[in-house]
Coordinates of C-alpha atoms in Angstrom, one line a residue:
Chain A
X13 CA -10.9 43.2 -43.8
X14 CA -7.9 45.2 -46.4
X15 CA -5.3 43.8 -47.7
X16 CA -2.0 45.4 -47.6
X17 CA -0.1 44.1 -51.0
X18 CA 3.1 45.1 -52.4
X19 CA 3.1 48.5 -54.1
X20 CA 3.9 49.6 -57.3
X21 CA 6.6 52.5 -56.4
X22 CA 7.0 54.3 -59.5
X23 CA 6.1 53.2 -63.3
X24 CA 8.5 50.1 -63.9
X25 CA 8.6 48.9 -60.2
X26 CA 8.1 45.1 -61.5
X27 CA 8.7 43.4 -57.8
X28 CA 9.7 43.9 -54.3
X29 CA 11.8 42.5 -51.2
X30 CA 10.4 42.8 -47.8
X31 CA 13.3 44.0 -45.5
X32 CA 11.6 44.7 -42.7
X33 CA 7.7 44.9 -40.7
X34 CA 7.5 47.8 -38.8
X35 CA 4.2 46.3 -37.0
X36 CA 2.9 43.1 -36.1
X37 CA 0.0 41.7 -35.3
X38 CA -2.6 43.3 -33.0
X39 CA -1.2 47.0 -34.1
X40 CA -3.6 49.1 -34.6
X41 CA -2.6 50.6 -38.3
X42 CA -3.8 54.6 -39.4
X43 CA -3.7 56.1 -42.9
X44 CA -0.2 56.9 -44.0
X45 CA 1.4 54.9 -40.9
X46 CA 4.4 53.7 -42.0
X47 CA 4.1 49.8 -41.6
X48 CA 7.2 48.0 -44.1
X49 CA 10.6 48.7 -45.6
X50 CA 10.7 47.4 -49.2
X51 CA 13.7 47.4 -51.5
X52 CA 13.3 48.1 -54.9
X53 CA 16.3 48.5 -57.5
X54 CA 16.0 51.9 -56.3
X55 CA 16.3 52.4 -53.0
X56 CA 14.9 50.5 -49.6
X57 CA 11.4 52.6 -49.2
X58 CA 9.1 52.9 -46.2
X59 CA 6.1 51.9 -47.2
X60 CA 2.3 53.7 -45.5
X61 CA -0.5 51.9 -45.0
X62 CA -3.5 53.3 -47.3
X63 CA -6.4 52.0 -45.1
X64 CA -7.1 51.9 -41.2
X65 CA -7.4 48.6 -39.5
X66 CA -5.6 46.4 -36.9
X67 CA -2.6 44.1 -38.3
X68 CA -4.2 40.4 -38.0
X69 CA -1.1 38.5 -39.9
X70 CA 1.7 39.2 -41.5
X71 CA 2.0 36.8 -44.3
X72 CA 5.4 37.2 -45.9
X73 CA 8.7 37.1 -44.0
X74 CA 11.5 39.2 -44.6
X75 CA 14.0 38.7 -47.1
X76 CA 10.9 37.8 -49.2
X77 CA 10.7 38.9 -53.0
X78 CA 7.4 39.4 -54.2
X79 CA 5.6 40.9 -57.5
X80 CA 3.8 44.0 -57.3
X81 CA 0.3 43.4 -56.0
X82 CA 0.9 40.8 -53.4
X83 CA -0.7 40.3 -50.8
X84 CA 1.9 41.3 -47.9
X85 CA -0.7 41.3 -44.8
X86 CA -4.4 41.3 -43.7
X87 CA -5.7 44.3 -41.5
X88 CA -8.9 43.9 -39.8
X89 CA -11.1 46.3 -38.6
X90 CA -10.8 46.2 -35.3
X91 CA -13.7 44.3 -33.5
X92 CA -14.2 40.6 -34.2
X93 CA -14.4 39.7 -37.9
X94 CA -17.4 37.8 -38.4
X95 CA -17.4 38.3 -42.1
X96 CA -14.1 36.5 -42.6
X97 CA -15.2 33.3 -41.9
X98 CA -17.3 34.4 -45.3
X99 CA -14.8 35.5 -47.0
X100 CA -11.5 33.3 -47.3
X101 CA -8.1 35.1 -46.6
X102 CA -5.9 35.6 -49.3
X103 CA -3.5 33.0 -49.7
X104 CA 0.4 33.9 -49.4
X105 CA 1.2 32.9 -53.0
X106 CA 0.6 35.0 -55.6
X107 CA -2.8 35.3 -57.0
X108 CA -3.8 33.3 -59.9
X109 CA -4.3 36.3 -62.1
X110 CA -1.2 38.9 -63.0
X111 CA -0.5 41.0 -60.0
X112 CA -2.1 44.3 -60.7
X113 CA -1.3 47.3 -59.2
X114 CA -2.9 48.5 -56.0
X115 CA -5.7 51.5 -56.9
X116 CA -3.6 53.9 -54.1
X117 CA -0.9 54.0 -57.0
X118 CA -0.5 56.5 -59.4
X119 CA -2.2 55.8 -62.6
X120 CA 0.3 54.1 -65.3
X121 CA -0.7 53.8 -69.0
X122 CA -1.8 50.7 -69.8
X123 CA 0.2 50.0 -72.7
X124 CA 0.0 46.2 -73.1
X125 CA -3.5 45.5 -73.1
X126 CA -2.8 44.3 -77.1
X127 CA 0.2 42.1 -75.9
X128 CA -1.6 40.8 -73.2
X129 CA -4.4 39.3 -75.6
X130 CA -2.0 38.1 -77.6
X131 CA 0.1 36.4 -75.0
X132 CA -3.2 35.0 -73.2
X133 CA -3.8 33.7 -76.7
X134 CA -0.3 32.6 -77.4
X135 CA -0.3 30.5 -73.5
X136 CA -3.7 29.8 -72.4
X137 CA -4.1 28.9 -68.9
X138 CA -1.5 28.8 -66.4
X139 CA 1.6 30.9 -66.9
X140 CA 1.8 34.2 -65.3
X141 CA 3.6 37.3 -67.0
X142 CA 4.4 40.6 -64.8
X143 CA 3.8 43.3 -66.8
X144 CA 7.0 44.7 -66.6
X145 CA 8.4 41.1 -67.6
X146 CA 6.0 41.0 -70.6
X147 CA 7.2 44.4 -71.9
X148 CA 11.0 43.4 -71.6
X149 CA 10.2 40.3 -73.3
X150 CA 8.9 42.5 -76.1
X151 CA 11.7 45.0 -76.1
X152 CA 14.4 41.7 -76.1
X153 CA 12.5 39.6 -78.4
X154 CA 12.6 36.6 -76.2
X155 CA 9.6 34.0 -76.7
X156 CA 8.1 33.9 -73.3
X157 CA 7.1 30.1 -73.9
X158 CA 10.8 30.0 -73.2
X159 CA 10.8 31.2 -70.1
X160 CA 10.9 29.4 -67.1
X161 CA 10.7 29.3 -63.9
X162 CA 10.9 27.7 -60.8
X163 CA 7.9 26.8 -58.4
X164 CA 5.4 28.2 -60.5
X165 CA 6.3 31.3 -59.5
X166 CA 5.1 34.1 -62.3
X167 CA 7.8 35.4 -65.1
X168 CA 9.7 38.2 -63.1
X169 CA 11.4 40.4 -65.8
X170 CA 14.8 39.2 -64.5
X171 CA 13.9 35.9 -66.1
X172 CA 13.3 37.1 -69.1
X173 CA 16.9 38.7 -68.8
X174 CA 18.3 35.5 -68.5
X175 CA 16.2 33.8 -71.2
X176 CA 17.5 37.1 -73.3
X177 CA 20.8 36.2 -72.0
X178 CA 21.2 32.6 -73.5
X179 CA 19.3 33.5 -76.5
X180 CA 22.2 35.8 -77.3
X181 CA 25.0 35.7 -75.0
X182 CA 26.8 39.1 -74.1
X183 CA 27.7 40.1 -77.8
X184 CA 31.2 41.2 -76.5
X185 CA 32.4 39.2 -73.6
X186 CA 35.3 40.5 -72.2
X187 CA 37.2 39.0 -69.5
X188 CA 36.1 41.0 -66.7
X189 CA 32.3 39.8 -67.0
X190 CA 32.3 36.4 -66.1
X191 CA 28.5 36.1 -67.6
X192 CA 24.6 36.2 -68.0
X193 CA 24.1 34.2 -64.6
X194 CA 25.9 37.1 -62.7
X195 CA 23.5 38.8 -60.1
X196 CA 22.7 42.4 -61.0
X197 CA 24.6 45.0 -58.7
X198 CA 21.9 47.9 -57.0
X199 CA 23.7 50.0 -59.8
X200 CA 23.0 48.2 -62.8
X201 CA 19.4 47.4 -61.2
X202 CA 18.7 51.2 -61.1
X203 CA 20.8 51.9 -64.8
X204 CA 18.1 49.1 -66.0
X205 CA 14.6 50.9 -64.1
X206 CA 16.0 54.4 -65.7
X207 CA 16.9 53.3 -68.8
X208 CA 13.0 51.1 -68.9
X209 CA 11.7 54.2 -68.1
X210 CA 13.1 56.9 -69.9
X211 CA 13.1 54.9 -73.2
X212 CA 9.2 54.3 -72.2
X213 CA 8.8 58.2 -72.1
X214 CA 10.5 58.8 -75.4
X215 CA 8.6 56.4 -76.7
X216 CA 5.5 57.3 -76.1
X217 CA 5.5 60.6 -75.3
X218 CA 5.9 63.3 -78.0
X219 CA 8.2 66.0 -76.2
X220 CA 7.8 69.9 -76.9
X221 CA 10.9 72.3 -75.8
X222 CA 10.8 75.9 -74.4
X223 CA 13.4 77.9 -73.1
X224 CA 14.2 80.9 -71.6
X225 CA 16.3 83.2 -69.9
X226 CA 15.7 84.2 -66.4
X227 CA 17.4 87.5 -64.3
X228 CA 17.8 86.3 -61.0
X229 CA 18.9 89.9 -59.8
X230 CA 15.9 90.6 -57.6
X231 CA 16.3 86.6 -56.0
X232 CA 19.8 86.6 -55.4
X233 CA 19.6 89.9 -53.8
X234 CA 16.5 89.2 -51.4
X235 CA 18.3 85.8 -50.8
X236 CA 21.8 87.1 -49.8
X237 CA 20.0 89.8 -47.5
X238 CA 17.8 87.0 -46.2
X239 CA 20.9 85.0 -45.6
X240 CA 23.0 87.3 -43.7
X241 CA 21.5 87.5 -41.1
X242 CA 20.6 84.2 -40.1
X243 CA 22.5 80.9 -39.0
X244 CA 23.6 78.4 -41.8
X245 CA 21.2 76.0 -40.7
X246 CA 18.3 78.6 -41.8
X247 CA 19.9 79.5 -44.8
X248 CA 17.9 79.7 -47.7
X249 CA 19.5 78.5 -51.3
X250 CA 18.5 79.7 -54.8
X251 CA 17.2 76.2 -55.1
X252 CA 14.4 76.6 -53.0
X253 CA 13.3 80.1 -54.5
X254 CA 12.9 78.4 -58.0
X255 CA 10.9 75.4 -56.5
X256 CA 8.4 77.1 -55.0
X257 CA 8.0 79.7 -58.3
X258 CA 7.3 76.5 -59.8
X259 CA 5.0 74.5 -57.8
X260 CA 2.9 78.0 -57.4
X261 CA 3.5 78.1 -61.3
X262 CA 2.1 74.7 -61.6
X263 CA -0.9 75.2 -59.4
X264 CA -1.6 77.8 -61.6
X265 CA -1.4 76.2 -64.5
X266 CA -3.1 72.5 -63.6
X267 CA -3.2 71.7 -67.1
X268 CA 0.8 70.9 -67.1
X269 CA 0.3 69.6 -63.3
X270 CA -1.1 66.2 -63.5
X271 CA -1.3 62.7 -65.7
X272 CA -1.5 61.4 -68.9
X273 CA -3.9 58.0 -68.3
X274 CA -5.6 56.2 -71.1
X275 CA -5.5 58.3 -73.7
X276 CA -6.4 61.7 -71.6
X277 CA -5.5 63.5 -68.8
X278 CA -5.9 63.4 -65.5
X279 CA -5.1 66.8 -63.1
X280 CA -2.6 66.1 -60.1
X281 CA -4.8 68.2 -57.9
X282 CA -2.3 69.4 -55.3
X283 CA 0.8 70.2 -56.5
X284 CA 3.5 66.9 -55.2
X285 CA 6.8 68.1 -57.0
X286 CA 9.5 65.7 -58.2
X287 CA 12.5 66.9 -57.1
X288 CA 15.2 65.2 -59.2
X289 CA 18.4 64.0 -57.1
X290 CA 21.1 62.7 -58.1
X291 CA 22.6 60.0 -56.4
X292 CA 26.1 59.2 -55.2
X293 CA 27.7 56.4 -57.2
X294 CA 25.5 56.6 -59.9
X295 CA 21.4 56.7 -60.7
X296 CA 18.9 59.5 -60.1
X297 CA 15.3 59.5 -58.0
X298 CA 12.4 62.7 -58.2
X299 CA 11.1 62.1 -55.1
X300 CA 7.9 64.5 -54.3
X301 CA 8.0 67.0 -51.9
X302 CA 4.4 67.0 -51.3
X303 CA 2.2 69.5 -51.7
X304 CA 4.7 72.3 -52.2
X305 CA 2.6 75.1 -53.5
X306 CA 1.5 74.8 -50.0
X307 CA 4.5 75.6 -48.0
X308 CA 6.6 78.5 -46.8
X309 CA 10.0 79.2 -48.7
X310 CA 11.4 78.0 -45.6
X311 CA 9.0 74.5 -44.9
X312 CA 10.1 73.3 -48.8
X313 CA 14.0 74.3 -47.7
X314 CA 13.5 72.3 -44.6
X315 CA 11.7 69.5 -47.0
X316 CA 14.3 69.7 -49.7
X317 CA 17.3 68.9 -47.4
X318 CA 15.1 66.3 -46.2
X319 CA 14.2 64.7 -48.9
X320 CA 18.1 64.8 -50.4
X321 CA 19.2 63.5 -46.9
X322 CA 17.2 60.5 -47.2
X323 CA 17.0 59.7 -51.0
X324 CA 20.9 59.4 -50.4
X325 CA 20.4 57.8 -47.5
X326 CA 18.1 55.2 -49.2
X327 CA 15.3 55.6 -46.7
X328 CA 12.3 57.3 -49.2
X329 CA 8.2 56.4 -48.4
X330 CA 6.6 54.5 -50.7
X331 CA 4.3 58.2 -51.7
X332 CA 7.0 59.8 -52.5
X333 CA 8.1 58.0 -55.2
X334 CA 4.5 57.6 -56.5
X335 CA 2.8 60.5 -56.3
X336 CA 4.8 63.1 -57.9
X337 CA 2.5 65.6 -60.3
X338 CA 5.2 67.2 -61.9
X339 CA 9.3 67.1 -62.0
X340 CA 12.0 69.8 -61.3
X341 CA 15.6 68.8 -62.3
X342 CA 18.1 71.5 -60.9
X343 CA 21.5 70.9 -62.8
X344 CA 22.5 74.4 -61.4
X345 CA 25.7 73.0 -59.7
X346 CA 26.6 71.0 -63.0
X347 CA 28.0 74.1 -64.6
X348 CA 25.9 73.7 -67.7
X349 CA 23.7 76.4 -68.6
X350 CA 20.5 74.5 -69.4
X351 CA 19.2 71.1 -69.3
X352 CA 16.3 69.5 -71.9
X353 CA 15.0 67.2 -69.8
X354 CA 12.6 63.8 -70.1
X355 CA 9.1 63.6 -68.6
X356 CA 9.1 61.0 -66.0
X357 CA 5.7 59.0 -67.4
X358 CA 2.9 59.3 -66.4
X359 CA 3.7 63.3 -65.7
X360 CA 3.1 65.7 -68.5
X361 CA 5.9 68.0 -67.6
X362 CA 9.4 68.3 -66.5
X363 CA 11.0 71.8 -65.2
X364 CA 14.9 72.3 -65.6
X365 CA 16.8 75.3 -64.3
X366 CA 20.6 75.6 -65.7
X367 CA 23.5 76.9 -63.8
X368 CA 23.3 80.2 -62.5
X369 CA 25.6 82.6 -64.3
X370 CA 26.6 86.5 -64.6
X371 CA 25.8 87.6 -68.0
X372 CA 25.8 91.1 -69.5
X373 CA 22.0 92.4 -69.1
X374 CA 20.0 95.2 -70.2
X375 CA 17.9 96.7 -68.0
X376 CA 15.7 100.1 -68.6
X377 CA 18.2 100.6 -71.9
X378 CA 21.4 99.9 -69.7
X379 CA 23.6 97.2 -69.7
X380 CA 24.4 95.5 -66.3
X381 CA 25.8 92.1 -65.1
X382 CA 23.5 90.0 -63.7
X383 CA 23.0 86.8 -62.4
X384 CA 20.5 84.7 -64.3
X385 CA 19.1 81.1 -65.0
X386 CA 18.1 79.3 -68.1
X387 CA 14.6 78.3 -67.3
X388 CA 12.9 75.4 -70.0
X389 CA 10.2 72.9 -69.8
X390 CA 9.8 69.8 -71.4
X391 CA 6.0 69.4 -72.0
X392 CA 3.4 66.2 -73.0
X393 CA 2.0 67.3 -76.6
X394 CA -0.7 65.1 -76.1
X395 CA -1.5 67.0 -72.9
X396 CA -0.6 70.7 -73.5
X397 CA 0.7 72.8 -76.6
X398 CA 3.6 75.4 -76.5
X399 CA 1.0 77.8 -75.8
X400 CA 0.3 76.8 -72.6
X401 CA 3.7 75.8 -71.3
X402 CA 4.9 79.3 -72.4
X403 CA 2.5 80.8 -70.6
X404 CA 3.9 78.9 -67.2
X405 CA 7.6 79.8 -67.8
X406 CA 6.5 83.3 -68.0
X407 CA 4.7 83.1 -64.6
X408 CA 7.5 81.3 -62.7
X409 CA 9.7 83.6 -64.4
X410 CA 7.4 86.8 -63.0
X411 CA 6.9 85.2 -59.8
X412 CA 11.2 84.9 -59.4
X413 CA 10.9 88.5 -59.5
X414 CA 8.9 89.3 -56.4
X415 CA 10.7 86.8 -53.9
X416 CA 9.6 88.4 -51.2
X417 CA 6.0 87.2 -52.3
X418 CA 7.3 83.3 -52.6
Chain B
X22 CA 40.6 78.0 -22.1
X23 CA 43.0 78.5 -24.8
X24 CA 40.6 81.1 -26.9
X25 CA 44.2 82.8 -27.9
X26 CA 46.0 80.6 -29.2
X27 CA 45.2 80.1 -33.3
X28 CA 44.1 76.9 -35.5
X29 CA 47.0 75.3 -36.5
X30 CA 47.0 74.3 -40.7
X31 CA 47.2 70.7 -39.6
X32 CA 44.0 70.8 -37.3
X33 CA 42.3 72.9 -39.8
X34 CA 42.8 70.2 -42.7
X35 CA 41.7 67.6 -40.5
X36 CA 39.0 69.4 -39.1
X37 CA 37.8 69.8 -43.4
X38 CA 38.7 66.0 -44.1
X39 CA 36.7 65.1 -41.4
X40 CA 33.1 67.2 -42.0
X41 CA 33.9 66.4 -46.2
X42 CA 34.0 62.3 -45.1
X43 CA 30.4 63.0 -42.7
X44 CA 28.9 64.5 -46.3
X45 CA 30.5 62.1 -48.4
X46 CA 31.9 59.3 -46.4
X47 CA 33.8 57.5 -49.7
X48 CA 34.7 60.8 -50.7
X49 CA 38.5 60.3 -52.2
X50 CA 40.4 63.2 -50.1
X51 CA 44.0 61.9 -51.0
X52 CA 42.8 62.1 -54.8
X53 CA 41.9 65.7 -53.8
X54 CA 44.8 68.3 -54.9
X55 CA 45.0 71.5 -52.2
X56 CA 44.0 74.0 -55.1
X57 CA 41.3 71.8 -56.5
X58 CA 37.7 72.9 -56.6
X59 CA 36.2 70.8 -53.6
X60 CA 32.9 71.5 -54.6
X61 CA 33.8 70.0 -58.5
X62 CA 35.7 67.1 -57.5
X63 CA 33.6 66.0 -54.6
X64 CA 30.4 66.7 -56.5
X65 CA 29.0 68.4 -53.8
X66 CA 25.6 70.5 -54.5
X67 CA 24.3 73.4 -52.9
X68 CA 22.8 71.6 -50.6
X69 CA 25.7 69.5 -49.9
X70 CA 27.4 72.8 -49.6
X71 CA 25.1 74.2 -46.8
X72 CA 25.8 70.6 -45.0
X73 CA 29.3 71.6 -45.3
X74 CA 29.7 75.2 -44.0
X75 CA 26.8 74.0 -41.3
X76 CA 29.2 71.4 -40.2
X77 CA 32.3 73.2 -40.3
X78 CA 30.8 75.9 -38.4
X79 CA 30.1 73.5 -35.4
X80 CA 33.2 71.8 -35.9
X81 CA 34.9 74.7 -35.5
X82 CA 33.0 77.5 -34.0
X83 CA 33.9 79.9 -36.4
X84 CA 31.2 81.7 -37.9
X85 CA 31.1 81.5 -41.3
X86 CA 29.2 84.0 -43.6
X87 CA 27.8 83.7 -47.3
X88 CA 30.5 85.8 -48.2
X89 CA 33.1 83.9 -46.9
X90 CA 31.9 81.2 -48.9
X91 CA 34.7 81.5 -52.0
X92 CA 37.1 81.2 -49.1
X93 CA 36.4 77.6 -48.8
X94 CA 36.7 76.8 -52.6
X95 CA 39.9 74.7 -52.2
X96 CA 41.5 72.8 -49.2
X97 CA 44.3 75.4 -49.7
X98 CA 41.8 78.5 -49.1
X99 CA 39.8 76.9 -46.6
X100 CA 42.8 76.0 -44.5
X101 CA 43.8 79.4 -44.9
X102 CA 40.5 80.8 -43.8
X103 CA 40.1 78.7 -40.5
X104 CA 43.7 79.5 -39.2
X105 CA 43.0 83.0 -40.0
X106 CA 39.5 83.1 -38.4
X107 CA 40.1 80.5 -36.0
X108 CA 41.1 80.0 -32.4
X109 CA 41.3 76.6 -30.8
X110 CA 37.8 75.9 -29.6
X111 CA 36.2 74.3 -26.2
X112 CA 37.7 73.5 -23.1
X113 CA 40.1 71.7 -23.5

């Protein structure tokens, strides 16, 4: 017998909504089959199955909002279960203890083991606190003894924005917001996950900075060659080039490729590279592109396009918002020259490339024009020094050089 | 066949309004001045871009090189480009 709960998709992911089974009972479930679509402020996500087994009930409908951790179906293995007449099925409602994340998700740091003793102390007994919703009540000051809500359900961090709400009602109303009981719009949801988690990251995570300045000469030129002869749809653009300099960058250098866990870190292993994208009307994702050291120039192209396609498209898998090792933001068609980015917790390291401009350059002792990139990285102090991360931007710097190699 | 006969301005702009609205389908295209930057205003990223030129390509049949690429900077240039480059394409 598994369980197939709710995942946590990313560090703040707080709850779900089922939108759709993609099985039902009797299906025979693999590793990695795709078996739910769950919305999340971010996007509607296809969700894999992490264990083998044959669906034996689905236990929440659609439509349904649940907290991370919940149970969502039983898979059996198969042949006839005589060991679950031993052991009782999971009930529907939540469990009696705070959901917890499922192991298949990336680590997160746990951050509110202090709180929690102190909230457990606070409330004994029966009131249930999602992490996410105990953090905000921190952040907002609101007494979680306030809080409450209906059927017993556990605190949900968007009750703890209404208990903020009537505590201190909008400081400026103006007539356009009618007020605290409105309903969240998908853009405001994801303004609220970024802003959670990007304050999280500068929190905790003491940021180093390096820069420099990459010629692109060699890239551009084996790129346009590359180019001309082909059909746009196997075009290659500078993009693609600068990923994979950086995911064989990064598999070089596993100490920037990886997590920072407890106190310590924890190497990513393969190389599943955040790709930053921004999205239409607002809000960003860094999907992974999974192991990218791993693929030709042209596979992480195909991947890339993919990925954009369906991150706008609002159809991501539940991996690929969990399992990135390491983050690439690409603000080359933002016309600014370089970008200082945020680690996305529990990564140690971010990428940026700038805009790609024509600069005067020397070369051999003469000056030329050519095109080139500011390259920088964002590294985890706890995890690396400047050392080490300098050391990386000078091999995806060397590696831009030989593209043919990429 | 009418391989001869060229692209009219009118059939190239729609022909452009109609592959920008596939790649951003609430793009604002009446906000969008003929010597704008397309790729500014519509936010459109490299990727986007490739969409574009792929799509314009089949839209059109006109092949359509990385050189040619500043050609289709603004609607102006672009509907230059195709009626220069262009003939009627299919059947019919």
């Amino acid at each position: 017998m598994a369980d197939f709960t709710m995942p946590s998709l990313g560090a703040d992911m707080d709850e779900g909504t089922l939108q759709e089974w993609l099985v039902k009972p009797g299906d025979t479930v693999h590793k990695g089959d795709i078996v739910a679509v769950v919305d999340t402020a971010k996007a509607n996500i296809e969700v894999e199955s992490f264990v083998e087994g044959v669906v034996q009930q689905l236990l929440v409908e659609p439509g349904t909002t649940v907290p991370v951790g919940q149970v969502l179906a039983v898979l059996g293995n198969g042949v006839a279960t005589a060991s679950s007449a031993e052991e009782p099925a999971e009930p529907p409602a939540p469990a009696e203890a705070p959901p917890t994340p499922p192991p298949t998700s990336p680590p997160v740091a746990s951050e509110s083991a202090p709180e929690e003793a102190r909230v457990a102390a606070e409330r004994p007994g029966s009131v249930r606190v999602t992490p996410l919703a105990r953090r905000l009540a921190a952040e907002l000051g609101v007494d979680l003894g306030t809080v409450t809500t209906t059927d017993d359900a556990p605190i949900r961090a968007k009750d703890v924005r209404a208990a903020a709400a009537v505590l201190r009602p909008a400081p400026e109303p103006t007539s356009e917001e009618p007020g605290p009981a409105q309903q969240p719009s998908k853009a405001e949801a994801m303004r609220t996950v970024i802003a959670n988690l990007m304050s999280r990251s500068k929190r905790e995570v003491p940021h180093y900075y390096l820069s420099t300045t990459v010629d692109l000469a060699p890239a551009m030129a084996w790129l346009h060659e590359r180019n001309r002869a082909l059909d746009v749809s196997h075009r290659l653009v500078p993009a693609a080039l600068m990923l994979k300099a950086t995911a064989l960058a990064a598999q070089a250098t596993p100490a920037l490729n990886g997590f920072w866990v407890d106190g310590g870190f924890t190497p990513g292993g393969a190389v599943h590279l955040g790709i930053a994208i921004s999205l239409r009307g607002g809000g960003l994702v860094a999907p992974a592109l999974h192991d990218a050291a791993d693929l030709s120039v042209e596979e992480l192209m195909a991947g890339m396009r993919d990925l954009v396609t369906r991150a706008r498209a609002g159809r991501l898998r539940g991996s690929e918002l969990s399992d990135s090792t390491i983050t690439v933001t690409n603000l080359g068609e933002q016309g600014v020259e370089a970008v200082h980015g945020v680690i996305y917790p529990p990564q140690v390291a971010l990428v940026g490339f700038g805009r790609v401009v024509e600069r005067p350059w020397a070369v051999d002792g003469l000056i030329g024009v050519r095109p080139v990139t500011t390259l920088t990285l964002a590294g985890d102090h706890r995890a690396t020094d400047g050392f080490t991360g300098a050391r990386f931007l000078t091999d995806i710097e060397q590696r831009l050089q030989h593209p043919e190699e990429l | 066949m009418t391989h001869d006969a060229t692209m009219s301005p009118a059939a190239a702009r729609a022909a452009i309004a109609a592959v920008i609205r596939r790649i951003v389908p609430d793009a604002d295209l009446d906000g969008l001045a003929d010597d704008d930057p397309i790729r500014a205003e519509l936010e459109l990223d490299s990727l986007d871009f490739l969409s574009f030129v792929e799509l314009l390509s089949d839209a059109t049949g006109i092949r359509i090189d990385e050189s040619d690429y500043p050609d289709l900077s603004t609607m102006a240039r672009a509907i230059s480009f195709l009626t220069a480059r262009g003939t009627v394409h299919g059947d019919g």
